[in-house]
Amino acid sequence: MDRKITLAHGDGGELAHKLIQQIFVSAFGNTRESHFDASFLSLDSGQIAVTTDSFVVKPLFFPGGDIGKIAVSGTVNDLAVAGAVPLYLTAGFIIEEGFLLADLRQIVQSLADEARAAGVRVVAGDTKVVEKGSVDGVYINTAGIGIARSGKTVDPKTIESGDVVITSGTIGDHGIAILAARGELGLVTDLKSDCAPLNRMIDAVMDAAIAVKMMRDPTRGGVATTLVEIAEDFKVTIQLQEQALPIRREVVGACDILGFDPLYLANEGKVLMIVPKAEEERTLAILRRFPEGANAATIGEVTDTENGKLLLETPLGSRRRLHRLSGMMLPRIC
Amino acid sequence: MDRKITLAHGDGGELAHKLIQQIFVSAFGNTRESHFDASFLSLDSGQIAVTTDSFVVKPLFFPGGDIGKIAVSGTVNDLAVAGAVPLYLTAGFIIEEGFLLADLRQIVQSLADEARAAGVRVVAGDTKVVEKGSVDGVYINTAGIGIARSGKTVDPKTIESGDVVITSGTIGDHGIAILAARGELGLVTDLKSDCAPLNRMIDAVMDAAIAVKMMRDPTRGGVATTLVEIAEDFKVTIQLQEQALPIRREVVGACDILGFDPLYLANEGKVLMIVPKAEEERTLAILRRFPEGANAATIGEVTDTENGKLLLETPLGSRRRLHRLSGMMLPRIC
C-alpha cells in the first residue's frame, strides 16, 4: 500500500475501494453489511435526536486526544446534553493529497476506539480527497443519531430562582491545551485536553432521576457564552461566583500571560447542569464518581427568572455582566 | 453585516450567532425549535436508513447546479437508491476566511430550495470557519436519514439471467459539465450537470410495485465502476450494449477530445436499475414521465449468475471486460 494519500484514493475507483477496505473497515470492525451507501438501523423508540458537527482542530494530534477522538466526543456530547441516548454516528473525511496513511490510520482508529468506548456505532462513512493546499491535513464531519430518553427529560421551562449551576469539572483545559500544542505562543505545559464523551456520566445523573432542568457542553465560546445563551433563551439571570470556578493552575497561568479569560475558553469534556438546590449534593456526588467528573463543582445559581443575563460576582462582592464571546481569536479549536 | 466571512464568524460567539440567524435560519425557514445542538424528530417506522457524504466540488457554482444543490441531491439519492424514503438532512459547512457572504447566502438558499423540492427537512447544522488557504472556499457535509420502505424492498439476491439494466438517462453529463466549468481544458459547451434529487422518480417506480432487484446512482467512478461493484458483490455477469448507451453529443465530443470514457464519468442525477425483463417497458414508461428520466433506456442485461464481471459488447459484436475506475484524475467532481 502507498505511504501517502493520492487524489486517486478519492476518485471512487480501485484505490478508493482499497483505502476503505484497509483502513476504515478494519478499524470499525464492520464486515460490509450493506451494499448501499446507506445503513439500515432498527430503533426501539419512535423519537430520534439528530445532530452534526464538523471538526477542523489544529493540530490534528494534541495532548489528550486527536481529531478522531474529538469528532466522536463532540457529537456524542451534543446528543447527551440534549437528554438523548447516543446510538449511531456517521463520519465524513476530507483528506489532503499527500497526507500520511499512517496518520490517517491512527485518526480512524482513534475515532473507532472512542466510539466503542462511548457505546455508539459508526454506521455510514465517506472519504473525499482534495489537492494539496485545498484542506489542512484532514477535516472530519460526524452526524449523530440518538433516541429520546423515555420518561424524565430535561425541561428548561422549570428553571427557577435558587436553582444551582454545576460544572462537571475544571474549565478552559481544552482551549489552553490546543494553544500550547500549536507551539506558537511559547507556552509549555503538561496540560491535557479534557476531550471525552460524557454520555455515560450524564446517563448516571439522568438514571438517578435528578430533575436536570438544562444541560449544555461549553465548547466554542466557553462557559460564559453557553450560559449567556441559556440566560437569554429562557429569560433567567444566572450569577456565577468567581472564586467557585474550578480552574487548573496551568490554565490560570496561561490566561494571565496571554490575556485570556478562562470563562471564554473551549471545553470538550465538560457539561454544565442546572439542577434544583435540593439535588445539588446528590448531583455532585454522582458526577464525582466518574474520572471526567472528579472536579465537579457548583459555580453559581439562578437569581431571577424575568431577565435574561449572566453575572459574575467577584470575591470582593462586585458584580459585572458577561456577554457572548466577541472577537476573540481562537480559530480551529475543535 | 460584513461582506466577507471572518474567523470570528466561526468562534461560537456573537458574530457566529448573527451568521446563523441571518443566513441559515432564514433560508431553512425554521424558527429555532430546539435549544440544544440536537433536533428531536418523530418517526412512524422503527427502521431508519442513514448515510453521509462530503461535497468538495470545484467550481462551487456550475451549469445546472452548485455545491448546495449537489449536497442535497447526493445524499437524498443515496437513501433513495437503497430503497429508503429520505426525510431529514444535517448540513455541516466548513468555510474559508474571506469567503463572500453573498456567495454563502446563495449556496445555503440553493441547499434549502433543493431540500424543499425533494421533500426533506434540514434538521441540524454546523458552521466552521478556517483560515484563508485551509479550505478551498466552502465544503459541505450532509448526512441523511430516511425510513425503510414498508413492504416491497430492493432485493439483489433475486437477480437472475435475463434481467435488464436500465439507466434513467444520459451518462457522463455531470463529469463533462464540471470539467468545462473549470475552464482548464478549453472546453466550451452548453452542457449542464444532471445534478438532481431522484427520490420522487424512484418512489413512482417503487409505488408501481416494480420488482426492482438493485438500484445505484452512478456517481464517482461512473456507470462502469458502479456496475462492476454490483457484479462483484452479487456474482453476476452484466453485459452492456455499447450502442444502447444514451450519451449526449457534447459528452461524446468532449470524451473524444480529452480521451475520457463516458462510462467512467460521474453522474449526479441518474439511477441504474436492474429489473425483470417482463417489467422493462413498464419501468421505462414510469421513468420517462419525469423530466429527469426523459432519456431512460435499457443499456444491458444480466447474462450469468455465477461470475461477477462487467462486459461491454461493441456494435461489431466483440466483447471486452470493464474494471473499476483506476487512476483517472477527475478530483473534486462532487
CSV table of C-alpha atoms in Angstrom, one decimal, chain A residues 6-17 32 35-56 58 78-79 81-84 88-94 123-131 133-136 139-145 147-149 154 156 214-217 219-221 225 229 232-234 323-332 334, chain B residues 6-15 17 32 34-56 58 78-79 81-84 88-94 123-131 133-136 139-145 147-149 154 156 214-217 219-221 225 229 232-234 323-332 334:
chain,number,residue,atom,x,y,z
A,6,THR,CA,-3.2,10.5,-3.5
A,7,LEU,CA,-6.0,12.1,-5.4
A,8,ALA,CA,-6.8,8.6,-6.9
A,9,HIS,CA,-7.7,7.5,-3.3
A,10,GLY,CA,-10.7,9.7,-3.6
A,11,ASP,CA,-12.0,9.1,-7.1
A,12,GLY,CA,-14.4,6.2,-6.3
A,13,GLY,CA,-12.3,3.7,-8.1
A,14,GLU,CA,-9.9,0.9,-7.3
A,15,LEU,CA,-7.6,2.8,-4.8
A,16,ALA,CA,-10.6,4.3,-3.0
A,17,HIS,CA,-12.0,0.8,-2.7
A,32,ARG,CA,-19.6,-4.8,4.9
A,35,HIS,CA,-24.4,-2.9,-0.4
A,36,PHE,CA,-25.7,0.6,-0.5
A,37,ASP,CA,-24.3,3.9,0.7
A,38,ALA,CA,-26.9,3.8,3.4
A,39,SER,CA,-27.2,1.7,6.5
A,40,PHE,CA,-30.5,0.4,7.9
A,41,LEU,CA,-31.0,0.5,11.6
A,42,SER,CA,-33.7,-0.6,13.9
A,43,LEU,CA,-34.8,1.7,16.7
A,44,ASP,CA,-36.9,0.9,19.8
A,45,SER,CA,-38.3,4.4,20.1
A,46,GLY,CA,-40.2,6.4,17.5
A,47,GLN,CA,-38.5,9.6,18.5
A,48,ILE,CA,-34.9,10.2,17.4
A,49,ALA,CA,-32.4,13.0,18.1
A,50,VAL,CA,-30.1,14.2,15.4
A,51,THR,CA,-27.0,16.5,15.4
A,52,THR,CA,-24.0,17.3,13.3
A,53,ASP,CA,-20.6,18.9,13.7
A,54,SER,CA,-17.5,19.4,11.6
A,55,PHE,CA,-14.1,19.2,13.1
A,56,VAL,CA,-11.1,21.2,11.9
A,58,LYS,CA,-5.4,22.3,14.7
A,78,ASP,CA,-24.4,17.2,21.8
A,79,LEU,CA,-26.8,14.4,21.9
A,81,VAL,CA,-26.7,17.1,26.8
A,82,ALA,CA,-30.0,17.3,24.8
A,83,GLY,CA,-31.2,14.4,27.0
A,84,ALA,CA,-30.9,11.8,24.3
A,88,TYR,CA,-25.1,5.9,15.9
A,89,LEU,CA,-22.6,8.1,14.1
A,90,THR,CA,-21.8,8.9,10.5
A,91,ALA,CA,-18.2,10.0,9.7
A,92,GLY,CA,-17.2,12.0,6.6
A,93,PHE,CA,-13.4,12.6,6.0
A,94,ILE,CA,-12.0,15.3,3.7
A,123,VAL,CA,-22.9,3.3,10.6
A,124,ALA,CA,-22.0,5.3,7.5
A,125,GLY,CA,-18.9,6.9,6.2
A,126,ASP,CA,-17.4,8.9,3.3
A,127,THR,CA,-14.0,10.0,2.1
A,128,LYS,CA,-13.0,12.7,-0.2
A,129,VAL,CA,-9.5,13.6,-1.3
A,130,VAL,CA,-8.7,17.2,-2.4
A,131,GLU,CA,-5.5,18.6,-3.9
A,133,GLY,CA,-3.4,23.0,-0.2
A,134,SER,CA,-7.2,22.7,-0.5
A,135,VAL,CA,-7.6,21.4,3.1
A,136,ASP,CA,-5.2,21.4,6.0
A,139,TYR,CA,-11.3,17.5,8.4
A,140,ILE,CA,-14.0,15.2,9.8
A,141,ASN,CA,-17.7,15.7,10.0
A,142,THR,CA,-19.8,13.5,12.2
A,143,ALA,CA,-23.5,13.4,12.5
A,144,GLY,CA,-25.1,11.7,15.5
A,145,ILE,CA,-28.4,9.9,16.0
A,147,ILE,CA,-33.1,8.1,20.8
A,148,ALA,CA,-35.1,10.3,23.1
A,149,ARG,CA,-34.9,9.2,26.7
A,154,VAL,CA,-34.5,17.9,30.5
A,156,PRO,CA,-35.6,24.3,30.9
A,214,MET,CA,-30.9,22.3,31.5
A,215,MET,CA,-27.6,20.8,30.3
A,216,ARG,CA,-25.1,22.1,27.8
A,217,ASP,CA,-21.5,21.4,26.9
A,219,THR,CA,-17.4,24.2,23.8
A,220,ARG,CA,-16.6,27.1,21.4
A,221,GLY,CA,-17.3,30.3,23.3
A,225,THR,CA,-21.1,32.2,26.0
A,229,GLU,CA,-27.3,31.7,25.6
A,232,GLU,CA,-31.3,34.8,27.0
A,233,ASP,CA,-33.2,31.8,25.7
A,234,PHE,CA,-35.1,31.2,29.0
A,323,HIS,CA,-21.7,38.7,27.3
A,324,ARG,CA,-21.2,36.3,24.4
A,325,LEU,CA,-17.6,35.8,23.2
A,326,SER,CA,-16.9,38.6,20.8
A,327,GLY,CA,-13.9,38.8,18.5
A,328,MET,CA,-11.6,36.6,20.5
A,329,MET,CA,-9.4,34.8,18.0
A,330,LEU,CA,-9.0,31.1,18.7
A,331,PRO,CA,-9.8,29.5,15.4
A,332,ARG,CA,-9.9,25.8,14.9
A,334,CYS,CA,-12.4,21.8,17.6
B,6,THR,CA,-14.1,36.3,9.1
B,7,LEU,CA,-12.6,33.8,11.6
B,8,ALA,CA,-14.8,35.4,14.2
B,9,HIS,CA,-17.9,34.1,12.3
B,10,GLY,CA,-16.7,30.6,13.4
B,11,ASP,CA,-15.8,31.1,17.1
B,12,GLY,CA,-19.1,30.4,18.6
B,13,GLY,CA,-19.6,34.0,19.8
B,14,GLU,CA,-21.6,37.0,18.8
B,15,LEU,CA,-20.8,37.0,15.0
B,17,HIS,CA,-24.8,33.8,16.3
B,32,ARG,CA,-35.4,27.9,16.4
B,34,SER,CA,-34.6,23.4,19.8
B,35,HIS,CA,-32.4,25.0,22.4
B,36,PHE,CA,-29.9,22.2,22.0
B,37,ASP,CA,-27.5,21.3,19.3
B,38,ALA,CA,-29.7,18.3,18.5
B,39,SER,CA,-33.1,18.1,16.9
B,40,PHE,CA,-35.8,15.7,18.0
B,41,LEU,CA,-37.9,14.0,15.3
B,42,SER,CA,-40.7,11.6,15.4
B,43,LEU,CA,-40.7,8.6,13.0
B,44,ASP,CA,-43.5,6.3,12.1
B,45,SER,CA,-41.3,3.4,11.4
B,46,GLY,CA,-38.9,1.7,13.7
B,47,GLN,CA,-36.3,1.2,10.9
B,48,ILE,CA,-34.3,4.0,9.7
B,49,ALA,CA,-31.7,4.4,6.9
B,50,VAL,CA,-28.6,6.6,7.4
B,51,THR,CA,-26.0,7.9,5.0
B,52,THR,CA,-23.3,10.6,4.8
B,53,ASP,CA,-21.4,12.4,2.1
B,54,SER,CA,-19.0,15.3,1.9
B,55,PHE,CA,-19.0,17.7,-1.0
B,56,VAL,CA,-15.9,19.4,-2.3
B,58,LYS,CA,-14.9,22.6,-7.9
B,78,ASP,CA,-28.0,7.6,-1.6
B,79,LEU,CA,-31.1,7.0,0.5
B,81,VAL,CA,-31.4,4.0,-4.3
B,82,ALA,CA,-31.1,2.0,-1.1
B,83,GLY,CA,-34.9,1.7,-1.2
B,84,ALA,CA,-35.5,4.2,1.7
B,88,TYR,CA,-34.1,14.5,7.1
B,89,LEU,CA,-30.7,16.1,6.4
B,90,THR,CA,-28.0,17.5,8.5
B,91,ALA,CA,-25.6,20.1,6.9
B,92,GLY,CA,-22.1,20.9,8.1
B,93,PHE,CA,-20.3,23.9,6.4
B,94,ILE,CA,-16.5,24.4,6.5
B,123,VAL,CA,-32.8,19.4,10.9
B,124,ALA,CA,-29.3,20.1,12.2
B,125,GLY,CA,-26.4,22.3,11.0
B,126,ASP,CA,-22.9,23.4,11.9
B,127,THR,CA,-20.5,26.0,10.6
B,128,LYS,CA,-16.8,26.2,11.0
B,129,VAL,CA,-14.5,28.9,9.6
B,130,VAL,CA,-10.9,28.2,8.9
B,131,GLU,CA,-8.0,30.5,7.9
B,133,GLY,CA,-5.9,28.7,2.4
B,134,SER,CA,-7.0,26.0,4.8
B,135,VAL,CA,-10.0,25.1,2.7
B,136,ASP,CA,-11.0,26.0,-0.9
B,139,TYR,CA,-17.1,22.3,1.7
B,140,ILE,CA,-20.4,20.8,2.8
B,141,ASN,CA,-21.1,17.6,4.5
B,142,THR,CA,-24.7,16.3,4.6
B,143,ALA,CA,-25.9,13.2,6.4
B,144,GLY,CA,-29.3,11.8,5.5
B,145,ILE,CA,-31.9,9.9,7.5
B,147,ILE,CA,-37.2,5.4,6.8
B,148,ALA,CA,-37.2,2.0,5.4
B,149,ARG,CA,-40.0,1.5,2.8
B,154,VAL,CA,-34.9,-3.9,-3.3
B,156,PRO,CA,-30.3,-8.0,-5.1
B,214,MET,CA,-30.9,-3.4,-7.4
B,215,MET,CA,-30.6,0.3,-7.7
B,216,ARG,CA,-27.5,2.5,-7.6
B,217,ASP,CA,-26.6,6.1,-8.5
B,219,THR,CA,-21.6,9.0,-9.2
B,220,ARG,CA,-17.8,8.9,-8.7
B,221,GLY,CA,-16.4,6.2,-10.9
B,225,THR,CA,-17.4,1.3,-11.6
B,229,GLU,CA,-19.3,-3.3,-7.8
B,232,GLU,CA,-18.7,-8.5,-7.9
B,233,ASP,CA,-20.9,-8.1,-4.8
B,234,PHE,CA,-23.6,-10.4,-6.2
B,323,HIS,CA,-13.0,-2.9,-14.5
B,324,ARG,CA,-13.2,-0.3,-11.7
B,325,LEU,CA,-12.0,3.2,-12.4
B,326,SER,CA,-8.3,3.2,-11.9
B,327,GLY,CA,-6.1,6.2,-11.8
B,328,MET,CA,-8.3,8.5,-13.9
B,329,MET,CA,-7.8,12.0,-12.5
B,330,LEU,CA,-11.0,13.9,-12.0
B,331,PRO,CA,-10.7,15.2,-8.4
B,332,ARG,CA,-13.5,17.2,-6.8
B,334,CYS,CA,-18.8,16.2,-6.3
